[in-house]
Amino acid sequence: MSAETKAQASSPQPEYAHRARLFGLSVDPNELASTEKIYLDRLMSLLTLYHDPLKKMVGTKKEILKEDELRRVFNIIPLLVQYHTKLHTDLKAATTAERPKAATAHVLVKHAPYLRMYKDYVTNVKGALDFVTTCKSKKFKEFVSTQEKEAGSKSMSLPSLLLLPVHRLPQYRDLMQSLMENTEKKDDDYAVIKSAADICTEVTSQINQALRQYEEQLQKFQDENPTVKATRKDKSNALLTVKERKTTNKDFIPSPSRLVRGKSVEREFSRSGNEVKTKTDVFVEQFCSTWQSARNVVYKDLPRLVRRIKVHTPKGVLFEGSDESRGLWESICSVITVVATTMETKETLTKLTRALKAQDVKDNAEIFPSLKSVFEDTLGLNSKTMKVFKTVHQSILVPAMVKLADTVFKPLQQNFKDVKRPEGWQVQIHLGEAVYVIHTRIEQSLHSREDPQHFECEWALRLSFDKNMDDLRAVFVRIVDVNTNPKMPKDLQDKVITALKGEGYLIS
């Protein structure tokens, strides 16, 4: 063994490098592309072995799981497959670049913001596992057993496959941290590697924090309401209690020792001006899946978005969240009441009014369990009002953001970030003979606002429903406006304007 090798062997490994190796990763960027392929293949097996066959049986005599049970188990797996197919393609291309470490980092900087979609998955995965492992349906047990035999002895069990996304997300952070730890600060690649590591760490931390908040709020609610017993359905969708959580890692990744062993019509799209209209099956189904499976994310995101909401009814604008004369909980009660007044019966509205008054919300930490109680115990998860608010959260934007990044934004070869100003994200709810929910977002280039290369792009997502919120009829994605720095060079300005407001892009 050489002196250099001995020195490397004896020197302590950085924490992230140790965790990366624990999960089978190395500090070689080629490793990420190869493990991404393995991960993608296993996600695909979830679809081909379980999800797709079960979905084909829905509504037939052979039905094993109902539509809502299917969504509960597989959540956003179809969307994850599409996203990671693109991510793997980019990671594979990065391995042949002149500077593979920097190229890999650039890929993760580009894709990392979309990893936020994992928030919904990791929040609901315990409920999915509980359903799969405790389901008493003989038909379901026989189906799973048959599919596992068909896949062969080397394949993973259904619970293990469902846990894969929970394990995978922190690996991106760990690999980039490992690359950063093993790259000299004076190296040309260091800056972009650090940027990718920071973004991946931020996304993972945000999801961990969201899970902790949900967990603590749920525990507090249970402690303060000892006589309220959760139904079986509530228990199966709940996260670990605080007591249970103390036995796990501080991140949501289980350690290796804790792993489970084991309306279709012809869709067309067209573009008029700078508006993208799409009714493609896959694209609309992505929104349908996210919309229908939303639950806990509604209770989490409504408090932070209520100030950005405006509700239009046939009688005019009846709610405007920007009115800060009301407190946060008062604003939330107001917007729920306005929507329910249009969507629900008088009897339901009376029950809702009593339920809202009964909630003794003294601080913001109590909002989550209070919303959970109001929506699930009073209105019901399938109420029209709940279906409206299932469109008002971060995850509903992900399919549009992924598609825009892959089409309209792609020629610019730029990465974007959210605009944090109040106008950076606005939500308009239109109630009437049809229901429209419009999200307007502003993205900006990574340059500082003083940089001549800085520009902002405003885009809108419109979801169109029937008046009873039974059917998502259409999805519209539109570039609304582009603003460039006045000092931007003319050739770059023309490129930006042409890319973002040109006639050439279709979303399919």
Short mmCIF file of C-alpha atoms in Angstrom, two decimals:
data_model
loop_
_atom_site.label_atom_id
_atom_site.label_comp_id
_atom_site.label_asym_id
_atom_site.label_seq_id
_atom_site.Cartn_x
_atom_site.Cartn_y
_atom_site.Cartn_z
CA MET A 1 0.00 0.00 0.00
CA SER A 2 1.42 3.40 -1.00
CA ALA A 3 1.98 6.19 1.50
CA GLU A 4 -0.76 8.20 -0.19
CA THR A 5 -3.23 5.32 0.05
CA LYS A 6 -2.34 4.76 3.71
CA ALA A 7 -2.90 8.43 4.44
CA GLN A 8 -6.31 8.32 2.78
CA ALA A 9 -7.25 5.17 4.67
CA SER A 10 -6.20 6.58 8.05
CA SER A 11 -7.69 10.05 7.61
CA PRO A 12 -11.22 10.48 8.99
CA GLN A 13 -13.91 10.54 6.31
CA PRO A 14 -16.32 13.49 6.20
CA GLU A 15 -19.77 12.72 7.64
CA TYR A 16 -21.50 13.08 4.28
CA ALA A 17 -18.94 10.88 2.55
CA HIS A 18 -19.54 8.20 5.19
CA ARG A 19 -23.31 8.34 4.70
CA ALA A 20 -22.91 8.30 0.94
CA ARG A 21 -20.88 5.10 1.13
CA LEU A 22 -23.34 3.66 3.63
CA PHE A 23 -25.98 3.86 0.91
CA GLY A 24 -23.70 2.50 -1.79
CA LEU A 25 -22.50 5.81 -3.24
CA SER A 26 -18.98 7.00 -3.84
CA VAL A 27 -17.56 10.45 -4.48
CA ASP A 28 -17.40 9.61 -8.18
CA PRO A 29 -20.12 11.48 -10.15
CA ASN A 30 -20.49 8.41 -12.40
CA GLU A 31 -21.87 6.61 -9.37
CA LEU A 32 -24.87 8.93 -9.16
CA ALA A 33 -25.85 8.21 -12.77
CA SER A 34 -25.57 4.44 -12.27
CA THR A 35 -27.52 4.42 -9.00
CA GLU A 36 -30.10 6.71 -10.61
CA LYS A 37 -30.64 4.06 -13.29
CA ILE A 38 -31.15 1.39 -10.63
CA TYR A 39 -33.59 3.65 -8.77
CA LEU A 40 -35.50 4.47 -11.96
CA ASP A 41 -35.75 0.79 -12.91
CA ARG A 42 -37.23 -0.02 -9.50
CA LEU A 43 -39.71 2.84 -9.74
CA MET A 44 -40.70 1.49 -13.14
CA SER A 45 -41.26 -1.95 -11.61
CA LEU A 46 -43.71 -0.36 -9.17
CA LEU A 47 -45.71 0.83 -12.17
CA THR A 48 -45.47 -2.21 -14.40
CA LEU A 49 -45.87 -4.87 -11.70
CA TYR A 50 -48.44 -3.24 -9.45
CA HIS A 51 -49.85 0.19 -10.31
CA ASP A 52 -50.69 -0.28 -14.00
CA PRO A 53 -52.35 -3.74 -13.72
CA LEU A 54 -54.39 -2.59 -10.70
CA LYS A 55 -55.42 0.61 -12.48
CA LYS A 56 -56.67 -1.34 -15.52
CA MET A 57 -58.95 -3.35 -13.23
CA VAL A 58 -60.59 -0.30 -11.61
CA GLY A 59 -64.28 -0.18 -12.45
CA THR A 60 -64.33 -3.72 -13.87
CA LYS A 61 -65.49 -7.04 -12.41
CA LYS A 62 -61.85 -7.86 -11.67
CA GLU A 63 -61.36 -4.71 -9.54
CA ILE A 64 -59.04 -5.28 -6.59
CA LEU A 65 -58.44 -1.71 -5.37
CA LYS A 66 -60.73 1.28 -5.78
CA GLU A 67 -59.39 4.44 -7.40
CA ASP A 68 -58.89 6.24 -4.08
CA GLU A 69 -57.08 3.21 -2.59
CA LEU A 70 -54.80 3.08 -5.63
CA ARG A 71 -53.87 6.75 -5.16
CA ARG A 72 -53.34 6.19 -1.46
CA VAL A 73 -50.83 3.41 -2.07
CA PHE A 74 -48.91 4.78 -5.08
CA ASN A 75 -49.39 8.51 -4.60
CA ILE A 76 -47.17 10.39 -7.12
CA ILE A 77 -45.13 7.39 -8.32
CA PRO A 78 -46.17 7.93 -12.01
CA LEU A 79 -44.96 11.54 -11.80
CA LEU A 80 -41.71 10.48 -10.12
CA VAL A 81 -41.03 8.03 -12.95
CA GLN A 82 -41.39 10.78 -15.55
CA TYR A 83 -39.22 13.20 -13.57
CA HIS A 84 -36.42 10.71 -12.85
CA THR A 85 -36.37 9.54 -16.47
CA LYS A 86 -35.35 13.06 -17.44
CA LEU A 87 -32.96 13.37 -14.49
CA HIS A 88 -31.21 10.11 -15.39
CA THR A 89 -30.83 11.20 -19.02
CA ASP A 90 -29.14 14.43 -17.92
CA LEU A 91 -26.94 12.70 -15.32
CA LYS A 92 -25.80 10.13 -17.87
CA ALA A 93 -24.89 12.88 -20.33
CA ALA A 94 -22.94 14.66 -17.57
CA THR A 95 -20.62 11.67 -17.11
CA THR A 96 -19.22 12.17 -20.63
CA ALA A 97 -18.72 15.92 -20.25
CA GLU A 98 -15.24 17.42 -20.17
CA ARG A 99 -15.70 18.20 -16.45
CA PRO A 100 -18.08 15.51 -15.17
CA LYS A 101 -18.20 16.72 -11.56
CA ALA A 102 -19.24 20.22 -12.59
CA ALA A 103 -21.67 18.87 -15.19
CA THR A 104 -23.29 16.61 -12.58
CA ALA A 105 -23.59 19.55 -10.20
CA HIS A 106 -25.21 21.67 -12.93
CA VAL A 107 -27.77 18.90 -13.52
CA LEU A 108 -28.72 18.82 -9.84
CA VAL A 109 -28.91 22.62 -9.64
CA LYS A 110 -31.37 22.43 -12.52
CA HIS A 111 -33.47 19.57 -11.16
CA ALA A 112 -33.26 20.03 -7.37
CA PRO A 113 -36.18 22.48 -7.01
CA TYR A 114 -38.54 19.82 -8.37
CA LEU A 115 -37.50 17.41 -5.62
CA ARG A 116 -39.97 19.31 -3.42
CA MET A 117 -42.66 17.04 -4.85
CA TYR A 118 -41.28 14.39 -2.48
CA LYS A 119 -42.88 16.26 0.42
CA ASP A 120 -46.30 14.77 -0.34
CA TYR A 121 -44.86 11.31 -0.80
CA VAL A 122 -42.88 11.06 2.41
CA THR A 123 -45.81 12.55 4.36
CA ASN A 124 -48.16 9.81 3.17
CA VAL A 125 -45.86 6.81 2.80
CA LYS A 126 -46.60 5.45 6.29
CA GLY A 127 -50.29 5.28 5.41
CA ALA A 128 -49.45 3.47 2.17
CA LEU A 129 -47.28 0.93 3.98
CA ASP A 130 -49.92 0.40 6.63
CA PHE A 131 -52.54 -0.27 3.97
CA VAL A 132 -50.33 -2.72 2.08
CA THR A 133 -49.24 -4.65 5.16
CA THR A 134 -52.63 -4.80 6.92
CA CYS A 135 -55.04 -5.06 3.98
CA LYS A 136 -57.38 -8.02 4.58
CA SER A 137 -58.49 -8.34 0.96
CA LYS A 138 -57.73 -11.88 -0.19
CA LYS A 139 -57.71 -10.73 -3.83
CA PHE A 140 -55.10 -8.06 -3.06
CA LYS A 141 -52.85 -10.47 -1.14
CA GLU A 142 -53.04 -13.02 -3.96
CA PHE A 143 -52.29 -10.32 -6.55
CA VAL A 144 -49.21 -9.08 -4.68
CA SER A 145 -47.95 -12.64 -4.16
CA THR A 146 -48.42 -13.46 -7.85
CA GLN A 147 -46.62 -10.31 -8.99
CA GLU A 148 -43.70 -10.89 -6.61
CA LYS A 149 -43.28 -14.43 -7.92
CA GLU A 150 -43.42 -13.16 -11.50
CA ALA A 151 -40.70 -10.60 -10.74
CA GLY A 152 -38.37 -13.29 -9.41
CA SER A 153 -36.45 -13.88 -6.21
CA LYS A 154 -34.06 -10.97 -6.77
CA SER A 155 -36.82 -8.39 -6.87
CA MET A 156 -37.84 -6.24 -3.89
CA SER A 157 -41.12 -6.64 -2.03
CA LEU A 158 -43.91 -4.09 -2.55
CA PRO A 159 -43.31 -2.37 0.83
CA SER A 160 -39.58 -2.12 0.07
CA LEU A 161 -40.31 -0.57 -3.32
CA LEU A 162 -42.67 1.95 -1.74
CA LEU A 163 -39.90 2.99 0.67
CA LEU A 164 -37.37 3.63 -2.09
CA PRO A 165 -38.27 7.31 -2.67
CA VAL A 166 -37.88 7.97 1.07
CA HIS A 167 -34.34 6.60 0.93
CA ARG A 168 -33.35 8.17 -2.36
CA LEU A 169 -33.89 11.87 -1.74
CA PRO A 170 -31.14 12.41 0.87
CA GLN A 171 -28.65 10.55 -1.32
CA TYR A 172 -28.47 13.49 -3.73
CA ARG A 173 -27.52 15.74 -0.83
CA ASP A 174 -25.00 13.25 0.54
CA LEU A 175 -23.29 12.71 -2.81
CA MET A 176 -22.95 16.43 -3.53
CA GLN A 177 -21.68 17.05 -0.01
CA SER A 178 -19.15 14.26 -0.57
CA LEU A 179 -18.05 15.80 -3.86
CA MET A 180 -17.71 19.18 -2.19
CA GLU A 181 -15.68 17.73 0.71
CA ASN A 182 -13.34 16.10 -1.80
CA THR A 183 -12.90 19.14 -4.07
CA GLU A 184 -10.34 21.84 -3.41
CA LYS A 185 -11.88 25.29 -2.89
CA LYS A 186 -9.54 26.68 -5.52
CA ASP A 187 -10.83 24.13 -8.04
CA ASP A 188 -12.88 25.63 -10.91
CA ASP A 189 -15.68 23.16 -10.19
CA TYR A 190 -16.00 23.96 -6.49
CA ALA A 191 -18.50 26.84 -6.78
CA VAL A 192 -21.11 24.93 -8.80
CA ILE A 193 -20.67 21.78 -6.69
CA LYS A 194 -21.23 23.82 -3.53
CA SER A 195 -24.31 25.42 -5.11
CA ALA A 196 -25.77 21.99 -5.92
CA ALA A 197 -24.95 20.69 -2.43
CA ASP A 198 -26.59 23.73 -0.81
CA ILE A 199 -29.76 23.38 -2.90
CA CYS A 200 -30.08 19.65 -2.22
CA THR A 201 -29.48 20.24 1.50
CA GLU A 202 -32.06 23.03 1.57
CA VAL A 203 -34.74 20.91 -0.12
CA THR A 204 -34.10 17.94 2.18
CA SER A 205 -34.14 20.18 5.25
CA GLN A 206 -37.41 21.80 4.18
CA ILE A 207 -39.07 18.41 3.87
CA ASN A 208 -37.64 17.25 7.20
CA GLN A 209 -38.89 20.43 8.85
CA ALA A 210 -42.35 20.04 7.33
CA LEU A 211 -42.54 16.48 8.62
CA ARG A 212 -41.41 17.51 12.09
CA GLN A 213 -43.96 20.34 12.23
CA TYR A 214 -46.76 18.04 11.12
CA GLU A 215 -45.67 15.43 13.64
CA GLU A 216 -45.47 17.90 16.52
CA GLN A 217 -48.80 19.51 15.66
CA LEU A 218 -50.49 16.12 15.44
CA GLN A 219 -48.97 15.03 18.76
CA LYS A 220 -50.04 18.29 20.41
CA PHE A 221 -53.57 17.86 19.12
CA GLN A 222 -53.67 14.28 20.46
CA ASP A 223 -52.29 15.38 23.83
CA GLU A 224 -54.85 18.16 24.16
CA ASN A 225 -57.72 15.95 22.99
CA PRO A 226 -57.14 12.61 24.75
CA THR A 227 -60.79 11.64 24.38
CA VAL A 228 -60.69 11.95 20.60
CA LYS A 229 -59.83 8.55 19.18
CA ALA A 230 -58.47 8.39 15.66
CA THR A 231 -60.33 6.23 13.20
CA ARG A 232 -58.50 3.40 11.49
CA LYS A 233 -58.22 5.59 8.40
CA ASP A 234 -56.67 8.43 10.43
CA LYS A 235 -54.19 6.09 12.08
CA SER A 236 -53.06 4.59 8.80
CA ASN A 237 -52.29 8.01 7.34
CA ALA A 238 -50.59 9.45 10.41
CA LEU A 239 -46.84 9.82 10.68
CA LEU A 240 -44.76 8.38 13.49
CA THR A 241 -45.61 9.81 16.89
CA VAL A 242 -42.97 11.82 18.70
CA LYS A 243 -42.25 8.81 20.92
CA GLU A 244 -41.80 6.52 17.91
CA ARG A 245 -39.68 9.08 16.13
CA LYS A 246 -37.04 9.07 18.86
CA THR A 247 -36.07 5.58 17.76
CA THR A 248 -35.32 6.69 14.19
CA ASN A 249 -32.65 8.85 12.55
CA LYS A 250 -33.10 12.61 12.73
CA ASP A 251 -33.60 12.56 8.97
CA PHE A 252 -36.51 10.67 7.48
CA ILE A 253 -34.15 8.05 5.98
CA PRO A 254 -34.38 4.74 7.80
CA SER A 255 -30.99 3.17 8.44
CA PRO A 256 -30.16 0.05 6.37
CA SER A 257 -30.98 -2.18 9.34
CA ARG A 258 -34.52 -0.81 9.38
CA LEU A 259 -35.33 -1.38 5.73
CA VAL A 260 -38.37 -3.46 4.98
CA ARG A 261 -37.21 -6.72 3.44
CA GLY A 262 -38.55 -8.72 1.89
CA LYS A 263 -62.11 9.62 -19.09
CA SER A 264 -60.10 8.93 -21.97
CA VAL A 265 -60.74 10.98 -25.10
CA GLU A 266 -58.51 11.95 -28.00
CA ARG A 267 -56.32 14.65 -26.47
CA GLU A 268 -54.96 17.46 -28.57
CA PHE A 269 -53.10 20.62 -27.81
CA SER A 270 -52.46 23.87 -29.62
CA ARG A 271 -50.71 27.11 -28.97
CA SER A 272 -52.11 30.56 -29.66
CA GLY A 273 -49.63 33.36 -29.11
CA ASN A 274 -47.68 32.55 -25.98
CA GLU A 275 -50.35 30.33 -24.39
CA VAL A 276 -49.88 26.62 -24.08
CA LYS A 277 -53.13 24.64 -24.02
CA THR A 278 -52.79 21.00 -23.27
CA LYS A 279 -55.17 18.11 -22.74
CA THR A 280 -52.70 15.32 -23.23
CA ASP A 281 -53.57 12.23 -21.20
CA VAL A 282 -50.27 11.99 -19.32
CA PHE A 283 -50.04 15.69 -18.51
CA VAL A 284 -53.62 16.01 -17.24
CA GLU A 285 -53.34 12.74 -15.31
CA GLN A 286 -50.32 14.11 -13.45
CA PHE A 287 -52.42 17.00 -12.17
CA CYS A 288 -55.35 14.68 -11.47
CA SER A 289 -53.16 12.41 -9.36
CA THR A 290 -51.64 15.31 -7.41
CA TRP A 291 -55.04 16.96 -6.93
CA GLN A 292 -56.91 13.85 -5.83
CA SER A 293 -54.22 12.57 -3.44
CA ALA A 294 -53.60 15.94 -1.71
CA ARG A 295 -54.45 15.99 1.97
CA ASN A 296 -51.94 16.97 4.64
CA VAL A 297 -50.23 19.37 2.25
CA VAL A 298 -53.50 21.37 2.16
CA TYR A 299 -53.43 21.94 5.92
CA LYS A 300 -49.76 22.89 5.76
CA ASP A 301 -49.81 25.23 2.75
CA LEU A 302 -53.13 27.04 3.26
CA PRO A 303 -51.80 29.14 6.18
CA ARG A 304 -48.81 30.36 4.16
CA LEU A 305 -50.83 30.97 0.99
CA VAL A 306 -54.04 32.49 2.37
CA ARG A 307 -52.62 36.03 2.03
CA ARG A 308 -52.10 35.37 -1.68
CA ILE A 309 -55.62 34.07 -2.42
CA LYS A 310 -58.48 35.94 -4.08
CA VAL A 311 -61.91 34.31 -4.45
CA HIS A 312 -64.25 35.37 -7.27
CA THR A 313 -67.94 34.39 -7.19
CA PRO A 314 -70.97 35.41 -9.29
CA LYS A 315 -71.53 38.09 -6.62
CA GLY A 316 -68.04 39.53 -7.08
CA VAL A 317 -64.78 39.22 -5.16
CA LEU A 318 -65.79 37.94 -1.71
CA PHE A 319 -62.35 37.24 -0.31
CA GLU A 320 -59.00 38.96 -0.76
CA GLY A 321 -56.17 37.58 1.34
CA SER A 322 -54.03 40.68 0.97
CA ASP A 323 -56.33 42.40 3.48
CA GLU A 324 -54.06 42.23 6.54
CA SER A 325 -56.62 43.77 8.88
CA ARG A 326 -57.60 40.18 9.75
CA GLY A 327 -55.46 37.76 11.73
CA LEU A 328 -54.13 34.61 10.08
CA TRP A 329 -56.69 32.19 11.53
CA GLU A 330 -59.50 34.68 10.86
CA SER A 331 -58.39 34.90 7.21
CA ILE A 332 -58.31 31.12 6.90
CA CYS A 333 -61.82 30.79 8.38
CA SER A 334 -63.04 33.52 6.05
CA VAL A 335 -61.72 31.95 2.84
CA ILE A 336 -63.05 28.50 3.79
CA THR A 337 -66.48 30.00 4.58
CA VAL A 338 -66.60 31.96 1.31
CA VAL A 339 -65.81 28.86 -0.76
CA ALA A 340 -68.20 26.66 1.24
CA THR A 341 -71.02 29.22 0.90
CA THR A 342 -70.91 28.74 -2.87
CA MET A 343 -70.10 25.03 -2.97
CA GLU A 344 -71.99 23.42 -0.06
CA THR A 345 -75.57 23.06 1.20
CA LYS A 346 -76.98 25.32 3.92
CA GLU A 347 -76.93 22.40 6.35
CA THR A 348 -73.24 21.75 5.74
CA LEU A 349 -72.47 25.47 5.94
CA THR A 350 -74.16 25.65 9.36
CA LYS A 351 -72.07 22.71 10.62
CA LEU A 352 -68.93 24.35 9.25
CA THR A 353 -69.67 27.65 10.98
CA ARG A 354 -70.10 25.87 14.32
CA ALA A 355 -66.94 23.80 13.78
CA LEU A 356 -64.82 26.86 12.99
CA LYS A 357 -66.09 28.70 16.06
CA ALA A 358 -65.34 25.65 18.20
CA GLN A 359 -61.65 25.67 17.24
CA ASP A 360 -59.72 27.37 20.01
CA VAL A 361 -56.71 28.51 17.98
CA LYS A 362 -54.37 30.50 20.21
CA ASP A 363 -51.19 30.32 18.13
CA ASN A 364 -50.13 29.32 14.61
CA ALA A 365 -48.94 25.88 15.74
CA GLU A 366 -52.57 24.94 16.40
CA ILE A 367 -53.76 25.79 12.88
CA PHE A 368 -52.71 22.50 11.27
CA PRO A 369 -54.66 20.16 13.59
CA SER A 370 -57.62 22.55 13.55
CA LEU A 371 -57.75 22.53 9.75
CA LYS A 372 -57.42 18.74 9.77
CA SER A 373 -60.40 18.50 12.12
CA VAL A 374 -62.55 20.93 10.12
CA PHE A 375 -61.87 19.39 6.71
CA GLU A 376 -61.96 15.73 7.72
CA ASP A 377 -64.53 15.63 10.53
CA THR A 378 -66.95 18.34 9.38
CA LEU A 379 -66.67 18.86 5.62
CA GLY A 380 -65.22 15.50 4.57
CA LEU A 381 -62.26 14.73 2.31
CA ASN A 382 -64.54 14.39 -0.73
CA SER A 383 -66.50 17.59 -0.15
CA LYS A 384 -66.56 20.19 -2.92
CA THR A 385 -64.82 22.69 -0.65
CA MET A 386 -61.99 20.29 0.16
CA LYS A 387 -61.59 19.54 -3.55
CA VAL A 388 -61.17 23.26 -4.24
CA PHE A 389 -58.47 23.64 -1.60
CA LYS A 390 -56.71 20.51 -2.86
CA THR A 391 -55.61 22.73 -5.75
CA VAL A 392 -53.98 25.32 -3.47
CA HIS A 393 -50.54 24.02 -2.51
CA GLN A 394 -46.97 23.77 -3.78
CA SER A 395 -47.15 20.27 -5.25
CA ILE A 396 -49.94 21.11 -7.70
CA LEU A 397 -47.43 23.29 -9.60
CA VAL A 398 -44.78 20.60 -10.04
CA PRO A 399 -46.04 19.00 -13.32
CA ALA A 400 -46.21 22.45 -14.93
CA MET A 401 -42.78 23.47 -13.62
CA VAL A 402 -41.18 20.26 -14.89
CA LYS A 403 -42.80 20.65 -18.31
CA LEU A 404 -41.85 24.33 -18.63
CA ALA A 405 -38.25 23.53 -17.67
CA ASP A 406 -38.12 20.82 -20.31
CA THR A 407 -39.64 22.92 -23.11
CA VAL A 408 -39.94 26.70 -22.86
CA PHE A 409 -36.99 27.30 -20.50
CA LYS A 410 -34.69 24.71 -22.06
CA PRO A 411 -33.20 26.84 -24.91
CA LEU A 412 -32.00 29.42 -22.39
CA GLN A 413 -29.82 26.87 -20.57
CA GLN A 414 -30.59 28.83 -17.42
CA ASN A 415 -31.56 27.83 -13.90
CA PHE A 416 -34.33 29.68 -12.10
CA LYS A 417 -35.47 30.40 -8.57
CA ASP A 418 -38.71 31.68 -7.04
CA VAL A 419 -39.40 35.37 -6.56
CA LYS A 420 -40.14 35.78 -2.86
CA ARG A 421 -42.04 39.07 -3.18
CA PRO A 422 -45.80 38.98 -2.40
CA GLU A 423 -46.62 39.11 -6.11
CA GLY A 424 -44.28 36.19 -6.76
CA TRP A 425 -47.13 33.72 -6.25
CA GLN A 426 -50.82 34.62 -6.46
CA VAL A 427 -53.83 32.28 -6.44
CA GLN A 428 -57.24 33.14 -7.88
CA ILE A 429 -60.27 30.90 -7.31
CA HIS A 430 -63.24 31.46 -9.63
CA LEU A 431 -66.51 29.81 -8.53
CA GLY A 432 -69.62 29.59 -10.71
CA GLU A 433 -71.03 27.34 -13.44
CA ALA A 434 -67.49 26.06 -13.71
CA VAL A 435 -64.57 26.29 -11.30
CA TYR A 436 -61.21 27.74 -12.31
CA VAL A 437 -58.14 27.89 -10.11
CA ILE A 438 -55.32 30.05 -11.45
CA HIS A 439 -51.81 30.08 -10.01
CA THR A 440 -49.58 32.93 -11.20
CA ARG A 441 -45.87 32.55 -10.46
CA ILE A 442 -42.78 34.65 -11.15
CA GLU A 443 -39.44 32.91 -11.69
CA GLN A 444 -36.14 34.76 -11.93
CA SER A 445 -32.69 33.95 -13.23
CA LEU A 446 -30.00 33.23 -10.65
CA HIS A 447 -28.22 36.52 -11.36
CA SER A 448 -28.65 39.34 -8.83
CA ARG A 449 -31.22 41.99 -9.77
CA GLU A 450 -28.42 44.47 -10.45
CA ASP A 451 -26.74 42.10 -12.92
CA PRO A 452 -27.43 43.08 -16.59
CA GLN A 453 -28.20 39.39 -17.31
CA HIS A 454 -31.01 39.25 -14.73
CA PHE A 455 -34.57 38.67 -15.96
CA GLU A 456 -37.93 37.56 -14.59
CA CYS A 457 -40.61 35.41 -16.19
CA GLU A 458 -44.24 35.38 -15.06
CA TRP A 459 -46.28 32.30 -15.91
CA ALA A 460 -49.75 31.03 -15.05
CA LEU A 461 -51.34 27.64 -14.52
CA ARG A 462 -55.11 27.37 -14.93
CA LEU A 463 -56.99 24.28 -13.80
CA SER A 464 -60.53 23.99 -15.15
CA PHE A 465 -63.18 21.89 -13.33
CA ASP A 466 -66.91 21.27 -13.58
CA LYS A 467 -69.01 23.12 -10.98
CA ASN A 468 -69.16 20.11 -8.66
CA MET A 469 -65.38 19.57 -8.72
CA ASP A 470 -65.83 16.01 -9.98
CA ASP A 471 -63.73 16.32 -13.13
CA LEU A 472 -60.54 18.12 -14.08
CA ARG A 473 -61.51 19.17 -17.59
CA ALA A 474 -58.46 21.01 -18.85
CA VAL A 475 -55.04 22.36 -17.94
CA PHE A 476 -53.64 25.58 -19.36
CA VAL A 477 -50.05 26.78 -18.93
CA ARG A 478 -49.23 30.25 -20.17
CA ILE A 479 -46.24 32.59 -20.20
CA VAL A 480 -47.72 35.90 -19.04
CA ASP A 481 -44.84 38.36 -19.11
CA VAL A 482 -41.06 38.71 -19.32
CA ASN A 483 -39.05 41.53 -17.74
CA THR A 484 -35.35 41.99 -18.43
CA ASN A 485 -32.75 44.25 -16.85
CA PRO A 486 -32.66 47.53 -18.87
CA LYS A 487 -28.90 47.07 -19.23
CA MET A 488 -29.17 43.56 -20.69
CA PRO A 489 -27.23 43.22 -23.99
CA LYS A 490 -29.55 43.35 -27.02
CA ASP A 491 -28.60 39.89 -28.35
CA LEU A 492 -29.28 38.25 -24.97
CA GLN A 493 -32.52 40.19 -24.58
CA ASP A 494 -33.71 38.98 -27.98
CA LYS A 495 -32.83 35.40 -27.05
CA VAL A 496 -34.76 35.59 -23.78
CA ILE A 497 -37.83 37.21 -25.32
CA THR A 498 -37.87 34.76 -28.25
CA ALA A 499 -37.53 31.74 -25.98
CA LEU A 500 -40.17 32.77 -23.47
CA LYS A 501 -42.70 34.53 -25.69
CA GLY A 502 -42.07 32.94 -29.07
CA GLU A 503 -44.47 30.83 -31.15
CA GLY A 504 -42.42 27.68 -31.37
CA TYR A 505 -43.06 25.73 -28.15
CA LEU A 506 -45.73 23.18 -27.44
CA ILE A 507 -46.31 21.29 -24.24
CA SER A 508 -47.23 17.68 -24.88
#
